[in-house]
PDB file of C-alpha atoms and ligand atoms in Angstrom:
ATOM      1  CA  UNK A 193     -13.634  23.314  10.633  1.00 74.00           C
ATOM      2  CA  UNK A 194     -13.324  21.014   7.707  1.00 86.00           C
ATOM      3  CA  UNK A 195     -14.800  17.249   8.192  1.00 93.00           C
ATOM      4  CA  UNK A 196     -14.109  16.089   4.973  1.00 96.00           C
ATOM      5  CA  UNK A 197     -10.389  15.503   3.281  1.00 97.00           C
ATOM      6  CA  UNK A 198      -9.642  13.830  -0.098  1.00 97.00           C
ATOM      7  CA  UNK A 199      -6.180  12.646  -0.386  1.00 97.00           C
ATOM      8  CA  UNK A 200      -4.282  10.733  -3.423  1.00 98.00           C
ATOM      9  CA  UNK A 201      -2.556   7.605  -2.260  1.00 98.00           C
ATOM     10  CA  UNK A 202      -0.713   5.369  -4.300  1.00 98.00           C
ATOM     11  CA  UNK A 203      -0.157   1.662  -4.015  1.00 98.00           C
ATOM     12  CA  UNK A 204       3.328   0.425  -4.892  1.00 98.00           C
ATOM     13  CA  UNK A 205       5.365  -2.744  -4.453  1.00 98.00           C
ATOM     14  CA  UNK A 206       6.729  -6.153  -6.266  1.00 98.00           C
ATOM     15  CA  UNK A 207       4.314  -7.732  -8.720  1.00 98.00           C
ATOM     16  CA  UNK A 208       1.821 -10.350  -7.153  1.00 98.00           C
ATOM     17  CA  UNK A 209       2.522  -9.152  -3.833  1.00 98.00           C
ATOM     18  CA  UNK A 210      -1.081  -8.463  -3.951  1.00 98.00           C
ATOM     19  CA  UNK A 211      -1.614  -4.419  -4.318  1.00 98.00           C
ATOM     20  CA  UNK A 212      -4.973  -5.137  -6.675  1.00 98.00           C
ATOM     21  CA  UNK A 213      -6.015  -7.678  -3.610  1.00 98.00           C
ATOM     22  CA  UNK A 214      -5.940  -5.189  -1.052  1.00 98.00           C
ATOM     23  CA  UNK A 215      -7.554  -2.963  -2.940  1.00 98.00           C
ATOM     24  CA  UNK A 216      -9.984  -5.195  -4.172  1.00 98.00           C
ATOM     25  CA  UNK A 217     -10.568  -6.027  -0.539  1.00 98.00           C
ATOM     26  CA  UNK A 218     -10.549  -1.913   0.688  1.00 98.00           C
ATOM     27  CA  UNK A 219     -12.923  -0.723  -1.847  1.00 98.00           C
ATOM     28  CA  UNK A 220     -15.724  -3.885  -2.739  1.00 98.00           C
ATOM     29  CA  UNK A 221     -14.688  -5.933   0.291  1.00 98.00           C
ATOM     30  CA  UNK A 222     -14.456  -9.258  -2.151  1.00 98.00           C
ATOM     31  CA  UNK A 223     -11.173 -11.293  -2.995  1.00 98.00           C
ATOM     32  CA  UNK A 224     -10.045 -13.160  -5.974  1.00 97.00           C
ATOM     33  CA  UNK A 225      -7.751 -16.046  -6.048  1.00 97.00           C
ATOM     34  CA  UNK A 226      -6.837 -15.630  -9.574  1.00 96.00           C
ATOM     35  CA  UNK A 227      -6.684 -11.888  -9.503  1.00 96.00           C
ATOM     36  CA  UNK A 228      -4.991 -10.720 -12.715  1.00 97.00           C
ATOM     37  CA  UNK A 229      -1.387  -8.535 -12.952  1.00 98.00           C
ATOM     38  CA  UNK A 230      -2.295  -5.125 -13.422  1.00 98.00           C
ATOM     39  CA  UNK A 231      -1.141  -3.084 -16.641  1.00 97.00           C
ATOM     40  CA  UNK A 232      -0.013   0.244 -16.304  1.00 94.00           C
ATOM     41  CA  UNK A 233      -2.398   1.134 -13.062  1.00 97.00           C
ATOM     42  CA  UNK A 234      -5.835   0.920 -11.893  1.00 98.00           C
ATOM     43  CA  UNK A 235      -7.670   4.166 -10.705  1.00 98.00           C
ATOM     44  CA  UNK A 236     -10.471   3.277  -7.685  1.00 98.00           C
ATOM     45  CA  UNK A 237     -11.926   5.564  -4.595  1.00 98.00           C
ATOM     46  CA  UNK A 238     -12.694   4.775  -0.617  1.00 98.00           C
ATOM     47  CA  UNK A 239     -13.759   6.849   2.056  1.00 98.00           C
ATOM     48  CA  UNK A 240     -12.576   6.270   6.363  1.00 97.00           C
ATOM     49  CA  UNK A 241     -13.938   7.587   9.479  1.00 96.00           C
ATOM     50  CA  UNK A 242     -11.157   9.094  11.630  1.00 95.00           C
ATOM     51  CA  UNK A 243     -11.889   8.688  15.412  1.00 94.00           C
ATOM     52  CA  UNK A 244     -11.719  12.909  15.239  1.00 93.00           C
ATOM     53  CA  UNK A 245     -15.184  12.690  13.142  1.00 93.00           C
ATOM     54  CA  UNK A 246     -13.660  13.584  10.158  1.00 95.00           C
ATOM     55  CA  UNK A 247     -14.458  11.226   6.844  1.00 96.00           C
ATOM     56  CA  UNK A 248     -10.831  10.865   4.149  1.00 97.00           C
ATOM     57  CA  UNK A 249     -11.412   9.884   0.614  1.00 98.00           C
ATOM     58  CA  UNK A 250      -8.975   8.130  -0.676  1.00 98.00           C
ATOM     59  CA  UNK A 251      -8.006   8.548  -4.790  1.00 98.00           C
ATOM     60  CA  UNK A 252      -6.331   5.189  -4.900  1.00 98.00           C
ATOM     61  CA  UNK A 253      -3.661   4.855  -7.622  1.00 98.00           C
ATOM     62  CA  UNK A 254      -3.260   1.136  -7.698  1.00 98.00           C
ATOM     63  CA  UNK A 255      -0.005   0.764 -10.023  1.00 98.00           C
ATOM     64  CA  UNK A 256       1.456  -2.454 -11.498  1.00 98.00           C
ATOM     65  CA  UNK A 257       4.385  -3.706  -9.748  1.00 98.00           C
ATOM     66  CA  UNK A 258       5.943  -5.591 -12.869  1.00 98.00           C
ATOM     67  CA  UNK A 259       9.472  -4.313 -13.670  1.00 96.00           C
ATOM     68  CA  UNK A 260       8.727  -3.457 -17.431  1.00 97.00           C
ATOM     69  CA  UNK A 261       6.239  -0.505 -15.729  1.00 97.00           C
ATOM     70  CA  UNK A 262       8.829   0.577 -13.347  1.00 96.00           C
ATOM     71  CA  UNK A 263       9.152   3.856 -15.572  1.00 96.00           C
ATOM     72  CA  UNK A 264       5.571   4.873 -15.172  1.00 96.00           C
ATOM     73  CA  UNK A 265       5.746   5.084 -11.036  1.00 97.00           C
ATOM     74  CA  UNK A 266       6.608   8.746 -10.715  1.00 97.00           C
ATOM     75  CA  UNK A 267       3.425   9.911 -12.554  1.00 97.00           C
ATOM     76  CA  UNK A 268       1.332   8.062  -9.658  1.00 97.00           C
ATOM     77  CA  UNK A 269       3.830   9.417  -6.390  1.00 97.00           C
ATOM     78  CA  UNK A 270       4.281  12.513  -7.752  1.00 95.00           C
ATOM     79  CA  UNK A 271       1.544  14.224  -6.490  1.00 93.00           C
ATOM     80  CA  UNK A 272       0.016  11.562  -3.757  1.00 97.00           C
ATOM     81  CA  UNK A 273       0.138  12.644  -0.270  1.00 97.00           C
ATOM     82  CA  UNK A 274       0.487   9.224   1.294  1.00 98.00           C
ATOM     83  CA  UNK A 275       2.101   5.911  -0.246  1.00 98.00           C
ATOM     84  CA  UNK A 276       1.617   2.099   0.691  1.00 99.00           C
ATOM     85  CA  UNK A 277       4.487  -0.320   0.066  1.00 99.00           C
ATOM     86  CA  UNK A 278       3.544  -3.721   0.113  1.00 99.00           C
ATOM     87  CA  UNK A 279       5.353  -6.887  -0.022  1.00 99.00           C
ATOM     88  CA  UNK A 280       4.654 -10.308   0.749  1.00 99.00           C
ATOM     89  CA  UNK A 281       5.846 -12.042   4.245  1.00 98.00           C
ATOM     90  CA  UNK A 282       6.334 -15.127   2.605  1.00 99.00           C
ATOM     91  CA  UNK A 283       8.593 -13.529  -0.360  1.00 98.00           C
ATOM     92  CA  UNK A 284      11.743 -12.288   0.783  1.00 98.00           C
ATOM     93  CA  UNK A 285      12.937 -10.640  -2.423  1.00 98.00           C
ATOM     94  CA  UNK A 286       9.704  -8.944  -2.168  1.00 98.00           C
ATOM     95  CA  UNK A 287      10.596  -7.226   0.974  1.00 99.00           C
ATOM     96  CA  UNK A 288      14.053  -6.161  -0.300  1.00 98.00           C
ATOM     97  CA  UNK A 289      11.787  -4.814  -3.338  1.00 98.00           C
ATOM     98  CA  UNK A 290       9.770  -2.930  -0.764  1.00 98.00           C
ATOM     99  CA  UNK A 291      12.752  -1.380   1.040  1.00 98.00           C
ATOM    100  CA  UNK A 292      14.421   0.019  -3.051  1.00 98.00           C
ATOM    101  CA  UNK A 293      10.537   1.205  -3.339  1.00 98.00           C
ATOM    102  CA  UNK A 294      10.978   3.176   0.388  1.00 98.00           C
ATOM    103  CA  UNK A 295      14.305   4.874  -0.955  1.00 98.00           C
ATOM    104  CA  UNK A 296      13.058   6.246  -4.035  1.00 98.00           C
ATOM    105  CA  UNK A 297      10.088   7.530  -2.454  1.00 98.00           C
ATOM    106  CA  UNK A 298      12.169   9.369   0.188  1.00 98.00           C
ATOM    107  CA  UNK A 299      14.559  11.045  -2.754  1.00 98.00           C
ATOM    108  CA  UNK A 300      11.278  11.207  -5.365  1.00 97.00           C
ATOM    109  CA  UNK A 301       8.181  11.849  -3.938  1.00 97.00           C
ATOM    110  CA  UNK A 302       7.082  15.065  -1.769  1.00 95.00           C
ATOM    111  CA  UNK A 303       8.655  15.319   1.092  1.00 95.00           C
ATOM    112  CA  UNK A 304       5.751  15.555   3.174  1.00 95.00           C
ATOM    113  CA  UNK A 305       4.703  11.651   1.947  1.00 97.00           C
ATOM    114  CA  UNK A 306       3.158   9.615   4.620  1.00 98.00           C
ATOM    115  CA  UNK A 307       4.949   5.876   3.963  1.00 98.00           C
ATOM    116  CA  UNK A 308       3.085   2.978   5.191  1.00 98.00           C
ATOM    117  CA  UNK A 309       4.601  -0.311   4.609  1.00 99.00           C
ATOM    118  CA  UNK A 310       2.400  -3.328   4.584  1.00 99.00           C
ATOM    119  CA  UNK A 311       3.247  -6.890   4.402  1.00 99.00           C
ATOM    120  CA  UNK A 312       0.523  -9.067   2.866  1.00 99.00           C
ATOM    121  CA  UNK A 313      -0.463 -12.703   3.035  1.00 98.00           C
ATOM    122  CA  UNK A 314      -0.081 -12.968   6.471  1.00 98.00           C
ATOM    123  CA  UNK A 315      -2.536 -15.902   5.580  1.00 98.00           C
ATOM    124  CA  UNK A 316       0.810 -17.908   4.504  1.00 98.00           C
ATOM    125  CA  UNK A 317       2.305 -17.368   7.486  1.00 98.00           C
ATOM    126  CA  UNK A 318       3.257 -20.913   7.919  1.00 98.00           C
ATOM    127  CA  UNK A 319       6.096 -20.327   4.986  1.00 98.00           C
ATOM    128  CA  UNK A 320       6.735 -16.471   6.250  1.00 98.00           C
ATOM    129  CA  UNK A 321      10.287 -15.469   5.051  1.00 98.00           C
ATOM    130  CA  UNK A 322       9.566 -11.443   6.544  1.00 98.00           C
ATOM    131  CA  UNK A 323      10.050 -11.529  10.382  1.00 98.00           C
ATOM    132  CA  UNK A 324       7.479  -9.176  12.231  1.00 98.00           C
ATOM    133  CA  UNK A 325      10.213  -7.675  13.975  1.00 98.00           C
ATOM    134  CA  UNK A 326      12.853  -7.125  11.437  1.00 98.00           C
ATOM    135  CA  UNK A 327       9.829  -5.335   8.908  1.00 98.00           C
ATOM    136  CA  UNK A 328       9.054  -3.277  11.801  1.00 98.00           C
ATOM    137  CA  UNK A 329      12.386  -2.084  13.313  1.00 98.00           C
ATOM    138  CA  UNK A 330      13.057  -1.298   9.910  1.00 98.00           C
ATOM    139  CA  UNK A 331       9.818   0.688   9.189  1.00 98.00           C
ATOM    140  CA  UNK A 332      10.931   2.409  12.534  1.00 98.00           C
ATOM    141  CA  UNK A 333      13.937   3.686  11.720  1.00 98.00           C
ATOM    142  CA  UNK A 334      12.829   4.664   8.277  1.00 98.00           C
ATOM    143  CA  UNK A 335       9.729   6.662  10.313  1.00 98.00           C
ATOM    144  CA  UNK A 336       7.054   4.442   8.236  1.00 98.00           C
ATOM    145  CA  UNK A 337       3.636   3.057   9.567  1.00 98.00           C
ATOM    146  CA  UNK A 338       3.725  -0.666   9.534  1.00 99.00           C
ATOM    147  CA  UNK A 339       0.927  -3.130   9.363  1.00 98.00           C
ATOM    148  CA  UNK A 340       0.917  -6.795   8.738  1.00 99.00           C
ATOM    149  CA  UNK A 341      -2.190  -7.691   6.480  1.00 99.00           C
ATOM    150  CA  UNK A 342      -4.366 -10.439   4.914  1.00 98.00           C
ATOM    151  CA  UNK A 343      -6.443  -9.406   1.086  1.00 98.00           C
ATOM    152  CA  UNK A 344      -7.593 -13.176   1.454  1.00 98.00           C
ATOM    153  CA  UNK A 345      -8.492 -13.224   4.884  1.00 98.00           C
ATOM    154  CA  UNK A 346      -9.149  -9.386   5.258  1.00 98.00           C
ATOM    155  CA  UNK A 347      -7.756  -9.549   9.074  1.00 98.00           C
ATOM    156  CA  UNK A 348      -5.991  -5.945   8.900  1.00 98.00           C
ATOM    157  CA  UNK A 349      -6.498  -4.790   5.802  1.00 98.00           C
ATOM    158  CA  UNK A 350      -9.332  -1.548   6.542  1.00 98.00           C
ATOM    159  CA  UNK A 351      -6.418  -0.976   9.301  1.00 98.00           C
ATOM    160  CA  UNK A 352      -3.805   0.029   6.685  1.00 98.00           C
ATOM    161  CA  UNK A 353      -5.991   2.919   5.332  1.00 98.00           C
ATOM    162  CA  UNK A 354      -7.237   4.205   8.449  1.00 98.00           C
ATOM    163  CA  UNK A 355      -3.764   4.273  10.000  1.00 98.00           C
ATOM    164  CA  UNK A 356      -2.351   6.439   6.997  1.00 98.00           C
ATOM    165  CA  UNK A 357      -6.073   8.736   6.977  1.00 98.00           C
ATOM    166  CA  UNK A 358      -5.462   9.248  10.713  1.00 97.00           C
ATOM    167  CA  UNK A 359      -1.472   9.981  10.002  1.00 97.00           C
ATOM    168  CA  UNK A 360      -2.020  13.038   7.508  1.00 93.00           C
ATOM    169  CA  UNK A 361      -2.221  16.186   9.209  1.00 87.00           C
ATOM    170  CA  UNK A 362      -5.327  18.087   8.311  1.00 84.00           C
ATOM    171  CA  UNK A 363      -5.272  21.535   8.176  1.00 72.00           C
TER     172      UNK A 363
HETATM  173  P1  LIG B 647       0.796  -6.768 -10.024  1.00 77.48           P
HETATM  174  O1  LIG B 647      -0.498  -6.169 -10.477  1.00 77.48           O
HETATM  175  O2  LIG B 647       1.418  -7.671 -11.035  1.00 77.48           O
HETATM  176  O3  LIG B 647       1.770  -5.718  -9.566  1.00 77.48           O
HETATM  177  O4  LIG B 647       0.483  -7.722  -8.727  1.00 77.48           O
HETATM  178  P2  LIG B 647      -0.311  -7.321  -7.400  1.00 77.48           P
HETATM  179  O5  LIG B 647       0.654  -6.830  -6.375  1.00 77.48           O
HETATM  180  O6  LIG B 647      -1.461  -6.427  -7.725  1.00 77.48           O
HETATM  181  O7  LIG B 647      -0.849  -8.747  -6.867  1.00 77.48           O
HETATM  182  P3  LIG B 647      -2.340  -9.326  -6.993  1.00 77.48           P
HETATM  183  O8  LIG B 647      -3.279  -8.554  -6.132  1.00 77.48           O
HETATM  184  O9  LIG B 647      -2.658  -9.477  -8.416  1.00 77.48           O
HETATM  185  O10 LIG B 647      -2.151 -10.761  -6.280  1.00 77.48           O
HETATM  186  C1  LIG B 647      -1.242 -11.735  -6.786  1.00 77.48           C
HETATM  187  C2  LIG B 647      -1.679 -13.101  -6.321  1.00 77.48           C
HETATM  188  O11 LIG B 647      -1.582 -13.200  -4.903  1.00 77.48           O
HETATM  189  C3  LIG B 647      -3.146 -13.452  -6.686  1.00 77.48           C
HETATM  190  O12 LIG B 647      -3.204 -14.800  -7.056  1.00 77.48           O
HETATM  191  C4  LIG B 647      -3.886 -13.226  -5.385  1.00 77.48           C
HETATM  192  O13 LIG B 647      -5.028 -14.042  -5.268  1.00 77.48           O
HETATM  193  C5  LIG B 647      -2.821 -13.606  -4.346  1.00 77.48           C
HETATM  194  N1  LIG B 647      -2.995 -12.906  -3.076  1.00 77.48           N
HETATM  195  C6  LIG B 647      -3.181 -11.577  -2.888  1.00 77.48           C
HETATM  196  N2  LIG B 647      -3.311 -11.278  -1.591  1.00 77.48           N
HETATM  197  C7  LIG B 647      -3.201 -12.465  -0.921  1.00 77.48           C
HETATM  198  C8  LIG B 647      -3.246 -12.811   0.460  1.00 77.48           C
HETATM  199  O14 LIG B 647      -3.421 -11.986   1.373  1.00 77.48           O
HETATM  200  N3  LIG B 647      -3.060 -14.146   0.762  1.00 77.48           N
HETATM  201  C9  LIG B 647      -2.869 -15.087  -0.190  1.00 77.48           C
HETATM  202  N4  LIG B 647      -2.720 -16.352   0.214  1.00 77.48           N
HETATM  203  N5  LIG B 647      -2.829 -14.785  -1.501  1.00 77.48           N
HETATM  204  C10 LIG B 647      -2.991 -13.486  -1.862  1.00 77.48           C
HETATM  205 MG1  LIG B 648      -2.080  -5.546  -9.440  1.00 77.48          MG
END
């Protein structure tokens, strides 16, 4: 029996949604206010405990979510086995972003994807423009793990990555 799994995940979504933030916040557990826009995509690793024992390192392909780098996507899905869509509670258009993101991973990527879609700055929910419940009847029907999340605060954030290690199948 195998204990240890490495799996390639990639982190897509609008730009300044706050991709870099969460991983930022995954990986070295620190936060930046004025955290910069990425170019082309940023490479980093983390490990999880699943509750079976078993320890998941994640290959994180953190990719830049500004239109002009749009092209370059496939190269990171391509071969990931799980996918994080993020979008920002308190930016609509960011959420309709999120959903064109969950469409061209379902006619793109392998079929086999796990999808978890993850709505940031739950911080700023005092201007939230993303309902709870329309994200996650939506993530529902489109058979997606949902989390609401905080990079700033980090309430949630560890609970994105262990929800998609624990969703992947290992055998
Ligand atoms: P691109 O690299 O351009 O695709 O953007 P990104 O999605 O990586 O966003 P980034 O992590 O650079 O964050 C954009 C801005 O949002 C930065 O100023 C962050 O400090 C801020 N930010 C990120 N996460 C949060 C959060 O949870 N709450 C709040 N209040 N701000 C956040
Ligand atoms: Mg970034």
């Amino acid at each position: 029996n195998r204990s240890f799994f490495q799996y390639k995940l990639v982190l897509l979504g609008d730009s300044s949604v706050g991709k870099s933030s969460l991983a930022l916040r995954f990986v070295r557990g620190q936060f930046q206010e004025f955290q910069e826009s990425t170019i082309g995509a940023a490479f980093m690793t983390q490990s999880v405990q699943c509750s079976d024992g078993t320890t998941v390192k994640f290959e994180i392909w953190d990719t830049a979510g500004q239109e002009r780098y749009h092209s370059l996507a496939p190269m990171y899905y391509r071969g990931a086995h799980c996918a994080v869509v993020v979008y920002d509670i308190s930016d609509a258009s960011t959420f309709t972003r999120a959903k064109s993101w969950v469409r061209e991973l379902q006619r793109q990527a392998p079929p086999n994807i796990i999808i978890a879609l993850a709505g940031n700055k739950l911080d700023l929910s005092h201007s939230r423009q993303v309902s709870e419940e329309e994200a996650s009847a939506y993530a529902a029907e489109n058979k997606l793990l949902f989390v609401e999340a905080s990079a700033k605060t980090d309430a949630n954030v560890k609970l994105i990555f262990t929800r998609v290690a624990e969703a992947i199948p290992k055998s």
